[in-house]
Tab-separated table of C-alpha atoms in Angstrom:
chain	number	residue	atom	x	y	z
A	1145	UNK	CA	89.248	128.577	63.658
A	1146	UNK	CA	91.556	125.782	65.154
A	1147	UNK	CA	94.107	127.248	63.609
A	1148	UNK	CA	93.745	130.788	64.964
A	1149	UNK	CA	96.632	131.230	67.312
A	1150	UNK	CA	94.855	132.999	69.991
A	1151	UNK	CA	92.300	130.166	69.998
A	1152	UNK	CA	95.367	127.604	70.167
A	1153	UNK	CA	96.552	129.351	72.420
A	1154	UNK	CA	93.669	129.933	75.218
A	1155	UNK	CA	93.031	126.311	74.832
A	1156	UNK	CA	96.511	125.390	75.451
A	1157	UNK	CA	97.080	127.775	78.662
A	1158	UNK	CA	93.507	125.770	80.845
A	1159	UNK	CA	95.855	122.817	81.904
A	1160	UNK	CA	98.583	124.791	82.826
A	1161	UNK	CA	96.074	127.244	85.144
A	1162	UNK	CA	95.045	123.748	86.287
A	1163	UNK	CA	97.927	122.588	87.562
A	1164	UNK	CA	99.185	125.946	88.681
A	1165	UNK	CA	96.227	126.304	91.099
A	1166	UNK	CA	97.083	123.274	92.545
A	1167	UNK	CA	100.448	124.651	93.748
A	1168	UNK	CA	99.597	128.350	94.628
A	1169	UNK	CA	96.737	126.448	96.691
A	1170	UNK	CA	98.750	124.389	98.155
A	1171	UNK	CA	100.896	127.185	99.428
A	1172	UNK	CA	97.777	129.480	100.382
A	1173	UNK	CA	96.462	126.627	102.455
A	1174	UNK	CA	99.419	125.331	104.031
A	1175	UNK	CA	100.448	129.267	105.324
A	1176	UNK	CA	96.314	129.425	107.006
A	1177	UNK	CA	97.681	126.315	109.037
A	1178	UNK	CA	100.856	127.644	109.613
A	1179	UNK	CA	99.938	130.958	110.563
A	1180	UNK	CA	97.902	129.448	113.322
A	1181	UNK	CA	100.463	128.506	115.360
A	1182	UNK	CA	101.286	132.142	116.195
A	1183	UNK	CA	100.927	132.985	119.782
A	1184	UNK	CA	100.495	128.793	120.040
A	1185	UNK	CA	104.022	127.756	119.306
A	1186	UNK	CA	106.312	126.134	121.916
A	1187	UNK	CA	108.418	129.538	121.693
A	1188	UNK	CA	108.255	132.912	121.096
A	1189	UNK	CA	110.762	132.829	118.436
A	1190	UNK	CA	109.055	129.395	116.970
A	1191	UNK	CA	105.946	131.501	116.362
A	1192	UNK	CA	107.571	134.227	114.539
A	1193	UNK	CA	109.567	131.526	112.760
A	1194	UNK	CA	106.380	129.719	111.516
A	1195	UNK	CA	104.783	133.338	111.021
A	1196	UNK	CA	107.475	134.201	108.638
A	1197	UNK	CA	106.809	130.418	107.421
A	1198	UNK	CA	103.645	131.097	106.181
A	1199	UNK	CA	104.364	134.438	104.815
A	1200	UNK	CA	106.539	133.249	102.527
A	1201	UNK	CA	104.003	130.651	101.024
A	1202	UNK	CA	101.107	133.329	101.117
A	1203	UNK	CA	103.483	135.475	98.852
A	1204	UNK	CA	103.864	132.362	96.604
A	1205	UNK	CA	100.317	132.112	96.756
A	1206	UNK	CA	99.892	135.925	95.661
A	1207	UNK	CA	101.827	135.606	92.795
A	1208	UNK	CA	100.399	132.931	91.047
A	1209	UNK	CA	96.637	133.616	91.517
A	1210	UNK	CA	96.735	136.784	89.147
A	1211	UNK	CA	98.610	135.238	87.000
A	1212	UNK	CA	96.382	131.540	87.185
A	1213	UNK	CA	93.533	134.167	86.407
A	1214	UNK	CA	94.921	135.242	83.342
A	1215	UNK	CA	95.982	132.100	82.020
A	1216	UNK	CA	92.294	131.087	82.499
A	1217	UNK	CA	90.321	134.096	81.085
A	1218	UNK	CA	88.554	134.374	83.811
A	1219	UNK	CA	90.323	137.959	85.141
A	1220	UNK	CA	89.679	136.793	88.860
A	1221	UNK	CA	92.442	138.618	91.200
A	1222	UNK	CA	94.196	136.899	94.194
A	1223	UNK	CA	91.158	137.637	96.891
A	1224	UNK	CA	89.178	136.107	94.338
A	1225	UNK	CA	91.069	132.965	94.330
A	1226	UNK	CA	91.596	133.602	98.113
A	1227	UNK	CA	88.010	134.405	99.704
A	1228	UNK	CA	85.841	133.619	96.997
A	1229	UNK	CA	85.866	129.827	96.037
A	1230	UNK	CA	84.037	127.437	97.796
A	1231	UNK	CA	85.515	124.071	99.264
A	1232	UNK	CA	84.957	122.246	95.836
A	1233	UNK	CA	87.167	124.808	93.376
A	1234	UNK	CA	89.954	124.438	95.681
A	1235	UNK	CA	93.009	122.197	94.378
A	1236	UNK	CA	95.475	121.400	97.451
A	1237	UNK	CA	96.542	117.865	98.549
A	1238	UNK	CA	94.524	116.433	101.635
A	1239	UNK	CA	98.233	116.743	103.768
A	1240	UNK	CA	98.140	120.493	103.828
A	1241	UNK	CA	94.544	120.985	105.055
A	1242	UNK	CA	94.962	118.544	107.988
A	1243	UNK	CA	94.273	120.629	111.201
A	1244	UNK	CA	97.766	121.114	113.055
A	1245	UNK	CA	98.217	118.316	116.101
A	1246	UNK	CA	101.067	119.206	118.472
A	1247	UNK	CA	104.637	120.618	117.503
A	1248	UNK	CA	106.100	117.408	116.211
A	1249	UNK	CA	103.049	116.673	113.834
A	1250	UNK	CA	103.435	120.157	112.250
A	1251	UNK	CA	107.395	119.667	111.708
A	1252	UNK	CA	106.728	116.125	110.558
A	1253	UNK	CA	104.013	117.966	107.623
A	1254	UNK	CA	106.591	120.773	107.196
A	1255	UNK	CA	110.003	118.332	106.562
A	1256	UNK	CA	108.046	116.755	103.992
A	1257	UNK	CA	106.309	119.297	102.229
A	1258	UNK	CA	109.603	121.132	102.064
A	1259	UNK	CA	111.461	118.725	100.561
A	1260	UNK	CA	108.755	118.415	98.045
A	1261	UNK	CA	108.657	122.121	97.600
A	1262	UNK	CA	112.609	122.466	97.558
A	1263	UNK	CA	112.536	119.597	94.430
A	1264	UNK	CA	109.384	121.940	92.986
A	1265	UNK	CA	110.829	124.945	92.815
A	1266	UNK	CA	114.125	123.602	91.777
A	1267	UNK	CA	112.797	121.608	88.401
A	1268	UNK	CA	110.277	124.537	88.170
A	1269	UNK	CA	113.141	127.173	87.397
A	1270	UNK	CA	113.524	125.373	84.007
A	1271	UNK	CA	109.796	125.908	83.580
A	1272	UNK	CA	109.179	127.134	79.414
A	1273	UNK	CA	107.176	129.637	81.184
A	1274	UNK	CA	108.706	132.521	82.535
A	1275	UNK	CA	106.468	133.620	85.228
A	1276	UNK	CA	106.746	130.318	86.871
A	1277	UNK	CA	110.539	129.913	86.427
A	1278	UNK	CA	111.014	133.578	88.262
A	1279	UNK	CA	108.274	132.786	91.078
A	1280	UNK	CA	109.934	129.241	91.465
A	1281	UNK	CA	113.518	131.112	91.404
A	1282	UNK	CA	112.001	133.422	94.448
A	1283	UNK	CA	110.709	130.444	96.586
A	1284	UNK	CA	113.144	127.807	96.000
A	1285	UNK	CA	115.773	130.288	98.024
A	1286	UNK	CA	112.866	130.559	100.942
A	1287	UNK	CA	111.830	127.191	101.120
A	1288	UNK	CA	115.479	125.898	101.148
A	1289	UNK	CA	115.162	127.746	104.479
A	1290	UNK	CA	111.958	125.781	105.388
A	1291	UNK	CA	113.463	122.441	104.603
A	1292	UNK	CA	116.345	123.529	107.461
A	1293	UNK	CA	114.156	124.582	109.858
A	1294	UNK	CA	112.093	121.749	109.790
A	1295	UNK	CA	115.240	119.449	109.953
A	1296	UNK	CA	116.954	120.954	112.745
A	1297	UNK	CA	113.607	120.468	114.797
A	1298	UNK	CA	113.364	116.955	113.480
A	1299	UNK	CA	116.803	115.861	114.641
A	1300	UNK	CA	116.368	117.760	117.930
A	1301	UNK	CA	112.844	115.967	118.875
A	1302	UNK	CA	114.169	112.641	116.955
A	1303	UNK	CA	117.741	112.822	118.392
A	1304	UNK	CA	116.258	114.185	121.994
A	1305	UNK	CA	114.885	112.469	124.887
A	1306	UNK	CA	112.749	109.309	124.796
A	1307	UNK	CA	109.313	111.041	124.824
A	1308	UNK	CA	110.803	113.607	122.278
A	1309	UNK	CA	111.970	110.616	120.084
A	1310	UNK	CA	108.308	108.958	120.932
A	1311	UNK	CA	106.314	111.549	119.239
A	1312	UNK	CA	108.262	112.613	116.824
A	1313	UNK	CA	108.390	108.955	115.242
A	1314	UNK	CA	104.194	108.994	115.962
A	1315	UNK	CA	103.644	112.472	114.274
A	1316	UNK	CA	105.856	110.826	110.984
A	1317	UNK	CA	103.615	107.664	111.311
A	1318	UNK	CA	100.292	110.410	111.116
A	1319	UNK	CA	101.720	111.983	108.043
A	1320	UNK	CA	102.331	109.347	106.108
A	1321	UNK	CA	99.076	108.313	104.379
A	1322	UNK	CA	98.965	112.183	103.070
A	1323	UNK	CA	102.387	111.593	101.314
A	1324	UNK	CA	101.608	109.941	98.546
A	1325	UNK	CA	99.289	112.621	97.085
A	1326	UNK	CA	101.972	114.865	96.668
A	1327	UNK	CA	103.746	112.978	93.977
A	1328	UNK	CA	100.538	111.802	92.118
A	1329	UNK	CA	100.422	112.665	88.127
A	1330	UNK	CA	96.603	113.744	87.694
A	1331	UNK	CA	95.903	115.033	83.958
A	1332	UNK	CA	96.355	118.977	84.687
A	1333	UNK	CA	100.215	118.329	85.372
A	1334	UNK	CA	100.767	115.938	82.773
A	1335	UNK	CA	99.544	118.914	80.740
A	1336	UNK	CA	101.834	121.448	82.386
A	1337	UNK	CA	104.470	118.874	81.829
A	1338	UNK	CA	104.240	117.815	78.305
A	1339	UNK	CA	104.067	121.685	77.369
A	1340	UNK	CA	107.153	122.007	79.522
A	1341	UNK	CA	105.448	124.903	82.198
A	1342	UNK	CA	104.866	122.315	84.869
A	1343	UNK	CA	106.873	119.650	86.562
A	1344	UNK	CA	105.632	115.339	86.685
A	1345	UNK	CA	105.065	115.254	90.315
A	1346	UNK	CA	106.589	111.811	90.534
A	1347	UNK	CA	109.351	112.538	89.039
A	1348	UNK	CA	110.079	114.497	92.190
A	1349	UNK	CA	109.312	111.484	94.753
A	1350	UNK	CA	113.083	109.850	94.912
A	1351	UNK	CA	114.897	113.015	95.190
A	1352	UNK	CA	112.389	114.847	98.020
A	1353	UNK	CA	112.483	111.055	99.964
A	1354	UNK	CA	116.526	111.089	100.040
A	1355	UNK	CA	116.142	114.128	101.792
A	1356	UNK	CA	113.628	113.437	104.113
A	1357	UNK	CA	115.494	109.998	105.106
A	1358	UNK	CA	119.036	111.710	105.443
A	1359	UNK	CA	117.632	113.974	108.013
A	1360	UNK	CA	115.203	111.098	109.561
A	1361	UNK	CA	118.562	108.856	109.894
A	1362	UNK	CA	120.614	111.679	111.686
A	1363	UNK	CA	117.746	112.168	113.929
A	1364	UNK	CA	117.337	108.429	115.158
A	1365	UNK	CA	114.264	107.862	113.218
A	1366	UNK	CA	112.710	105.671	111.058
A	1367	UNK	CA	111.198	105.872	107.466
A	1368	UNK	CA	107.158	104.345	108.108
A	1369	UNK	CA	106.167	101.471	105.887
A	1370	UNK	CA	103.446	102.503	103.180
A	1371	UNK	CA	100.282	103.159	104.798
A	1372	UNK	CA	97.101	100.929	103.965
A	1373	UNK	CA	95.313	103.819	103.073
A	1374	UNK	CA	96.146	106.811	101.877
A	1375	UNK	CA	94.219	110.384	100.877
A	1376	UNK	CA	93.492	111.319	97.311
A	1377	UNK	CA	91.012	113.816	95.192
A	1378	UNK	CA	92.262	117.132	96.500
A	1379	UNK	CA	93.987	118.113	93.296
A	1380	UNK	CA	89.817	117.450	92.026
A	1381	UNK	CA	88.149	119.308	94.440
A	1382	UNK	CA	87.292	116.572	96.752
A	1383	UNK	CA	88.345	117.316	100.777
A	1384	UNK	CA	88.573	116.425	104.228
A	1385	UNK	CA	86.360	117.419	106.695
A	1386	UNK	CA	89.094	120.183	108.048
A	1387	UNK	CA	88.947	121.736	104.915
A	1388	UNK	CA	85.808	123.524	105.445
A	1389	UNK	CA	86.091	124.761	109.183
A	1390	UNK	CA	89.427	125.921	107.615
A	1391	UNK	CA	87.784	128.086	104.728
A	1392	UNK	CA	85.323	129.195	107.077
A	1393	UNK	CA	87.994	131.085	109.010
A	1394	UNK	CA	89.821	132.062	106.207
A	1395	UNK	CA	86.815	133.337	104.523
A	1396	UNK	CA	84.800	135.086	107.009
A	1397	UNK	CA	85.438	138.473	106.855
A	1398	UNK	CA	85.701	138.519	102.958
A	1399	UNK	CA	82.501	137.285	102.845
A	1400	UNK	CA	80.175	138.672	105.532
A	1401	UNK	CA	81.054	141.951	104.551
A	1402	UNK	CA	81.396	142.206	100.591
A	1403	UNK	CA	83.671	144.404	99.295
A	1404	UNK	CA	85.375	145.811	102.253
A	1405	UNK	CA	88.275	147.607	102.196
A	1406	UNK	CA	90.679	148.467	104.688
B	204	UNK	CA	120.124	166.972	83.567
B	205	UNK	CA	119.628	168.476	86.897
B	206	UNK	CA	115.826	167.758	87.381
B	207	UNK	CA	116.900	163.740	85.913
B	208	UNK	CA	118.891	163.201	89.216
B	209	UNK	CA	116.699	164.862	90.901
B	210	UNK	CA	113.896	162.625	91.326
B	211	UNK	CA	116.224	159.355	90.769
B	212	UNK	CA	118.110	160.797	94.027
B	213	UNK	CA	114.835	161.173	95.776
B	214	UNK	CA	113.159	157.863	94.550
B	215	UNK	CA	117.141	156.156	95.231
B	216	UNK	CA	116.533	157.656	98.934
B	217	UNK	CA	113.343	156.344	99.963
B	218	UNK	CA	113.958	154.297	103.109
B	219	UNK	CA	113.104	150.818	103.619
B	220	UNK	CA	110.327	150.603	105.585
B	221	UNK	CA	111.159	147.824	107.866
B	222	UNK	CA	114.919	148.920	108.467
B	223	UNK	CA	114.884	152.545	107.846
B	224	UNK	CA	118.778	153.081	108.050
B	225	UNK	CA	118.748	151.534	104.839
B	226	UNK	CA	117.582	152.650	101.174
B	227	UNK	CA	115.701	150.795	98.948
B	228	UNK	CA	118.575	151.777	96.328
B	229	UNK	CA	121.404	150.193	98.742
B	230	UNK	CA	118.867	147.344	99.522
B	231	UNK	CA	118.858	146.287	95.991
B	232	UNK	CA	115.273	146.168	96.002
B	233	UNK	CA	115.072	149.420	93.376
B	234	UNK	CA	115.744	147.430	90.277
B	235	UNK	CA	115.477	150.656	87.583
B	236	UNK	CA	114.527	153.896	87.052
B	237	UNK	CA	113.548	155.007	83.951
B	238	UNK	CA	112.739	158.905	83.623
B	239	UNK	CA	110.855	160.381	80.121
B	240	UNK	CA	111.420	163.946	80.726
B	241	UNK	CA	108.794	165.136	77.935
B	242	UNK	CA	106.264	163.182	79.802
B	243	UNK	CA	107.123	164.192	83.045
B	244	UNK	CA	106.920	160.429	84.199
B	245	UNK	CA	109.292	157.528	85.635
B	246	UNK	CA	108.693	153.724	85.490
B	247	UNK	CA	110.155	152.229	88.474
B	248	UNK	CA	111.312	148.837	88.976
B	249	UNK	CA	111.721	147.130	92.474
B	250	UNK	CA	111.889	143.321	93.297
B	251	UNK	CA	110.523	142.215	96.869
B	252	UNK	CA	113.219	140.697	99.402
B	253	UNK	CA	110.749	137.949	99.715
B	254	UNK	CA	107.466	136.745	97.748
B	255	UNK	CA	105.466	137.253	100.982
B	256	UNK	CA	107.408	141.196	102.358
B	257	UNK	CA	104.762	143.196	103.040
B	258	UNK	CA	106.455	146.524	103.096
B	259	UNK	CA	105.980	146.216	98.960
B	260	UNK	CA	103.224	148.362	98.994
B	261	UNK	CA	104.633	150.747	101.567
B	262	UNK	CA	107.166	151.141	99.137
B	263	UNK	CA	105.511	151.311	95.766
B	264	UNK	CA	102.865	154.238	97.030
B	265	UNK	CA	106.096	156.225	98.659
B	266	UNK	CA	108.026	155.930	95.263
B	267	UNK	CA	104.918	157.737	93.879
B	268	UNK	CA	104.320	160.014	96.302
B	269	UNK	CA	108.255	161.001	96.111
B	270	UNK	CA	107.848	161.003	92.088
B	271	UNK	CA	104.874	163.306	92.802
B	272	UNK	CA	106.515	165.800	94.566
B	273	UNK	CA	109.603	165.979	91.999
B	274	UNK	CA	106.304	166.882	89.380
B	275	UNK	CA	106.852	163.171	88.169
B	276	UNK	CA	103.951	160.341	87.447
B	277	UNK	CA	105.487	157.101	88.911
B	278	UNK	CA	104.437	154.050	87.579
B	279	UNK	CA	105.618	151.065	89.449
B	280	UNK	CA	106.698	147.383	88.763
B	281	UNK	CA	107.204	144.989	91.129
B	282	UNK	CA	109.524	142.230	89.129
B	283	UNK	CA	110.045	138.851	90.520
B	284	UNK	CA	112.832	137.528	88.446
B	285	UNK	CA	115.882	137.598	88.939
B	286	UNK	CA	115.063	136.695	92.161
B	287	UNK	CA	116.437	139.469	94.377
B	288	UNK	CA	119.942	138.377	96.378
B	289	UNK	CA	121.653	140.210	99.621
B	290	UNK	CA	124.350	140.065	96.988
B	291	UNK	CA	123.115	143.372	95.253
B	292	UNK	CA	123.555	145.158	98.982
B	293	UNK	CA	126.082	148.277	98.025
B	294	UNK	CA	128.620	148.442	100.773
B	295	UNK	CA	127.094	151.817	101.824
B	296	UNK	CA	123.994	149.492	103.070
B	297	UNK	CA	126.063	147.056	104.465
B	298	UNK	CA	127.900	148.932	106.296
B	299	UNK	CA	124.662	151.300	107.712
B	300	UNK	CA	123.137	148.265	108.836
B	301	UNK	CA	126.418	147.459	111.063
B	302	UNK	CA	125.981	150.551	112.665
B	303	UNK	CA	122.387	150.328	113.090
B	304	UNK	CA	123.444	146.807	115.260
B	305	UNK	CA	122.019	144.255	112.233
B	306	UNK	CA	124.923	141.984	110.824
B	307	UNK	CA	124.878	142.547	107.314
B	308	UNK	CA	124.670	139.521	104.960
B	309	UNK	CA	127.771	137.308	103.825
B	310	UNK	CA	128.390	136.309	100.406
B	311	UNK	CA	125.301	134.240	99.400
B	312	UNK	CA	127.044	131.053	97.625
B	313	UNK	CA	127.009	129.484	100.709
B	314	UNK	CA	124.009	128.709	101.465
B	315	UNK	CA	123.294	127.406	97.841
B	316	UNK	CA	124.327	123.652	98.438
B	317	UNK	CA	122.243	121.830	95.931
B	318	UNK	CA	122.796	118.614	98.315
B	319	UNK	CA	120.919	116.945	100.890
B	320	UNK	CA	120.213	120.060	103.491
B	321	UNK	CA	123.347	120.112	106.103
B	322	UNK	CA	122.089	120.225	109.776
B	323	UNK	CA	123.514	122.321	111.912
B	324	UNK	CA	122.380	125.050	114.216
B	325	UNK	CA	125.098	127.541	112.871
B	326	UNK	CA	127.441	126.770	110.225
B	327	UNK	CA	129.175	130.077	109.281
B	328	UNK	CA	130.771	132.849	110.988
B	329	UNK	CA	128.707	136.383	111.700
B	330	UNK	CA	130.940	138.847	113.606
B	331	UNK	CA	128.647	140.694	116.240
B	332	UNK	CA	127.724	144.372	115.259
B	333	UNK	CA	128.252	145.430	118.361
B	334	UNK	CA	132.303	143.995	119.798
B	335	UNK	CA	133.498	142.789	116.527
B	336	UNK	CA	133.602	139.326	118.007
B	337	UNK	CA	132.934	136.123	115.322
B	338	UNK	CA	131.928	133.559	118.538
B	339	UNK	CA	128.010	134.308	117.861
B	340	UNK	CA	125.357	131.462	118.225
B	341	UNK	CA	122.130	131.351	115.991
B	342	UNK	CA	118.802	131.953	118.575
B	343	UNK	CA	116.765	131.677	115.807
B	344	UNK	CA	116.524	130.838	111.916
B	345	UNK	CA	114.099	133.867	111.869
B	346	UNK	CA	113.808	137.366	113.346
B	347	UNK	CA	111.210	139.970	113.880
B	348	UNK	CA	111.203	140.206	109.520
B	349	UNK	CA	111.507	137.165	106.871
B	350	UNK	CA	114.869	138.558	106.086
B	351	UNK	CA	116.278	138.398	109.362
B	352	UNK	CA	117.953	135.537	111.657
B	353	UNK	CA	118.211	136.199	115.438
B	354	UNK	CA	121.787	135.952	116.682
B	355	UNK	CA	123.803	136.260	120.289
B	356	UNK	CA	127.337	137.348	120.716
B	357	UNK	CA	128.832	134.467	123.021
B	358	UNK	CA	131.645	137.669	123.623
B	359	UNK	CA	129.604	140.750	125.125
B	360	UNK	CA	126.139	138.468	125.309
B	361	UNK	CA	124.243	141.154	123.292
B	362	UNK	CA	121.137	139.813	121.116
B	363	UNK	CA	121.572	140.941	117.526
B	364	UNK	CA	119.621	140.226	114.126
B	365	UNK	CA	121.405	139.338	110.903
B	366	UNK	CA	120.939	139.911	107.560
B	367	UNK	CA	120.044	136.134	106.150
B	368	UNK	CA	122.658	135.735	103.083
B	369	UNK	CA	120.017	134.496	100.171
């Protein structure tokens, strides 16, 4: 039986749904916090801007779920992956999950995660596996846009007045212990990697912090020294406590009324 | 032959949802159309603007809906790669949204840098739809749809939206 190709080949896809989840959830996450600041952003425009933000990473999200659930033989479907899982099946970092502080906080989160997204995408367009290369070809052009958002606001607030410059250097000081996360190697993407689907994550830390401290330098700012701690487990399941007040509102409808259709 | 361009020409035709003056066919989003007259079906391939655009539904039930009433079933694929590009706008698109007061998108290699990100509030030219005139400041990276910036025309001081180049 080991050498039955479907068999070989069923047991070879689990690692790469592994490490896939961790990056649609990542996106599905990160648009629930994004999404919130509609009606709460500093501007009207900024809260269409972040809308259209987080629809981008929902779609990202949408694509890979179906496809996660194949990979896995489980069948599930994007709501399932959506409204159904509890806090432990859920595979984003700690930094996405955080619950948004003011405006600078949220660009400070959004800078970095695009830059690590922008590196994603771009080493994920060579991906062996051609349903990630063609979603990674789709959001590398959207999150390209992220990246530039998030830097012109960074340079404005960093580059601004004193208070501006203030928070803006506190909110990059709150981020940094969820950094680190990003760019950690756990066995599901040294799985993906080694079968050539998935990307190392740290092979993507040098290249996303050039770009964060290019933008950090034209804005007056400073790169933080290594926090003394730092978040880790999300890629197994294990959470902050914002993680479940955050499912609870994603969640709610889905699952006080079963099935229901709209 | 006929009855072929027939239902291509009314699938073609469908309007996008979200700006109406244009067709999914000059769009770019209507990828192929593939008609088996014996079987009186079409398979229909469209790529989304964006992962997240939700008008991808809208469209997919009106391309069988129009299928439907040519005496066609339409079965539809939404295709992700090759990512979809304002490149593949036909000038017939480009030049409706003008009218319609949208600045239509410029060539797309610009905005491909592979470099560090360059920051600048605007750092091309987009002529206003309305006066013609190329002194037009960004308001906004984004506009009332993902594939929109919102613009002002320093010249007649009209708001307008533009087509993002992608």
């Amino acid at each position: 039986m080991a050498h039955d190709p479907a068999v070989a080949e069923a047991a070879d896809s689990k690692p790469c749904a592994a490490y896939l989840l961790g990056l649609a959830d990542d996106a599905m996450v990160y648009a629930q916090r994004l999404a919130e600041w509609m009606t709460n952003a500093p501007q009207i425009e900024e809260d269409m801007a972040l809308g259209n933000l987080a629809l981008d990473l929902l779609g990202q999200a949408r694509a890979l779920y179906p496809y996660i659930g194949s990979l896995d033989g489980t069948g599930r479907g994007e709501d399932d992956f959506a409204m159904q899982r509890s806090e432990r099946d859920w595979r984003n970092v700690h930094l996405v999950e955080q619950e948004r502080g003011d405006f600078a906080d949220e660009m400070a989160r959004l800078l970095w995660f695009s830059a690590y997204q922008v590196e994603l995408h771009t080493a994920l367009t060579g991906s062996t596996d051609e349903v990630v290369a063609g979603v990674a070809g789709k959001a590398l052009k959207e999150v390209r846009y992220h990246l530039d958002h998030a830097s012109l606001w960074v340079v404005r607030l960093g580059d601004g007045t004193e208070e501006s410059h203030r928070r803006m250097q506190a909110a990059l000081e709150r981020v940094q212990p969820y950094l680190p996360e990003l760019f950690d190697d756990d066995e599901a993407s040294v799985g993906a990697a080694g079968r050539g689907v998935g990307v190392l994550p740290s092979s993507l830390r040098d290249a996303a912090v050039n770009r964060v401290a290019s933008v950090l330098e034209q804005a007056t700012l400073s790169m933080p020294e290594p926090s003394k701690w730092r978040s880790r487990g999300g890629r197994a399941g294990i959470h902050s406590k914002p993680m479940g007040y955050l499912l609870a509102e994603l969640q709610h409808i889905a699952r006080s009324y079963p099935g229901a259709a709209w | 032959m006929a009855v072929e361009s027939a239902v291509a020409q009314a699938i073609s035709s469908i309007p996008d949802p979200e700006v109406p003056v244009v067709s999914i066919a000059d769009l770019g989003i209507l990828r192929s159309v593939d008609i088996d007259e014996h079987a009186h079906t079409v398979a229909v391939t469209i790529t989304p603007t964006y992962s997240g655009c939700p008008a991808m539904e809208a469209i997919a039930s009106r391309i069988v809906f129009e299928a439907d009433r040519q005496g066609y079933a339409a079965d539809v694929r939404t295709q992700l790669s090759p990512a979809w590009t304002t490149d593949w706008m036909s000038e017939q698109g480009r030049e409706a949204l003008r009218r319609f007061g949208i600045a239509p998108p410029g060539a797309v290699a610009a905005g491909e840098s592979r470099g560090p990100v360059p920051v600048a509030i605007s750092r091309h030219v987009v002529t206003c739809p309305h006066c013609g005139a190329s002194d037009t400041t960004e308001i906004s990276h984004f506009g009332s749809t993902a594939c929109k910036a919102l613009r002002r025309c320093n010249a007649c001081l009209e708001p307008f939206e533009e087509f993002k180049a992608i």
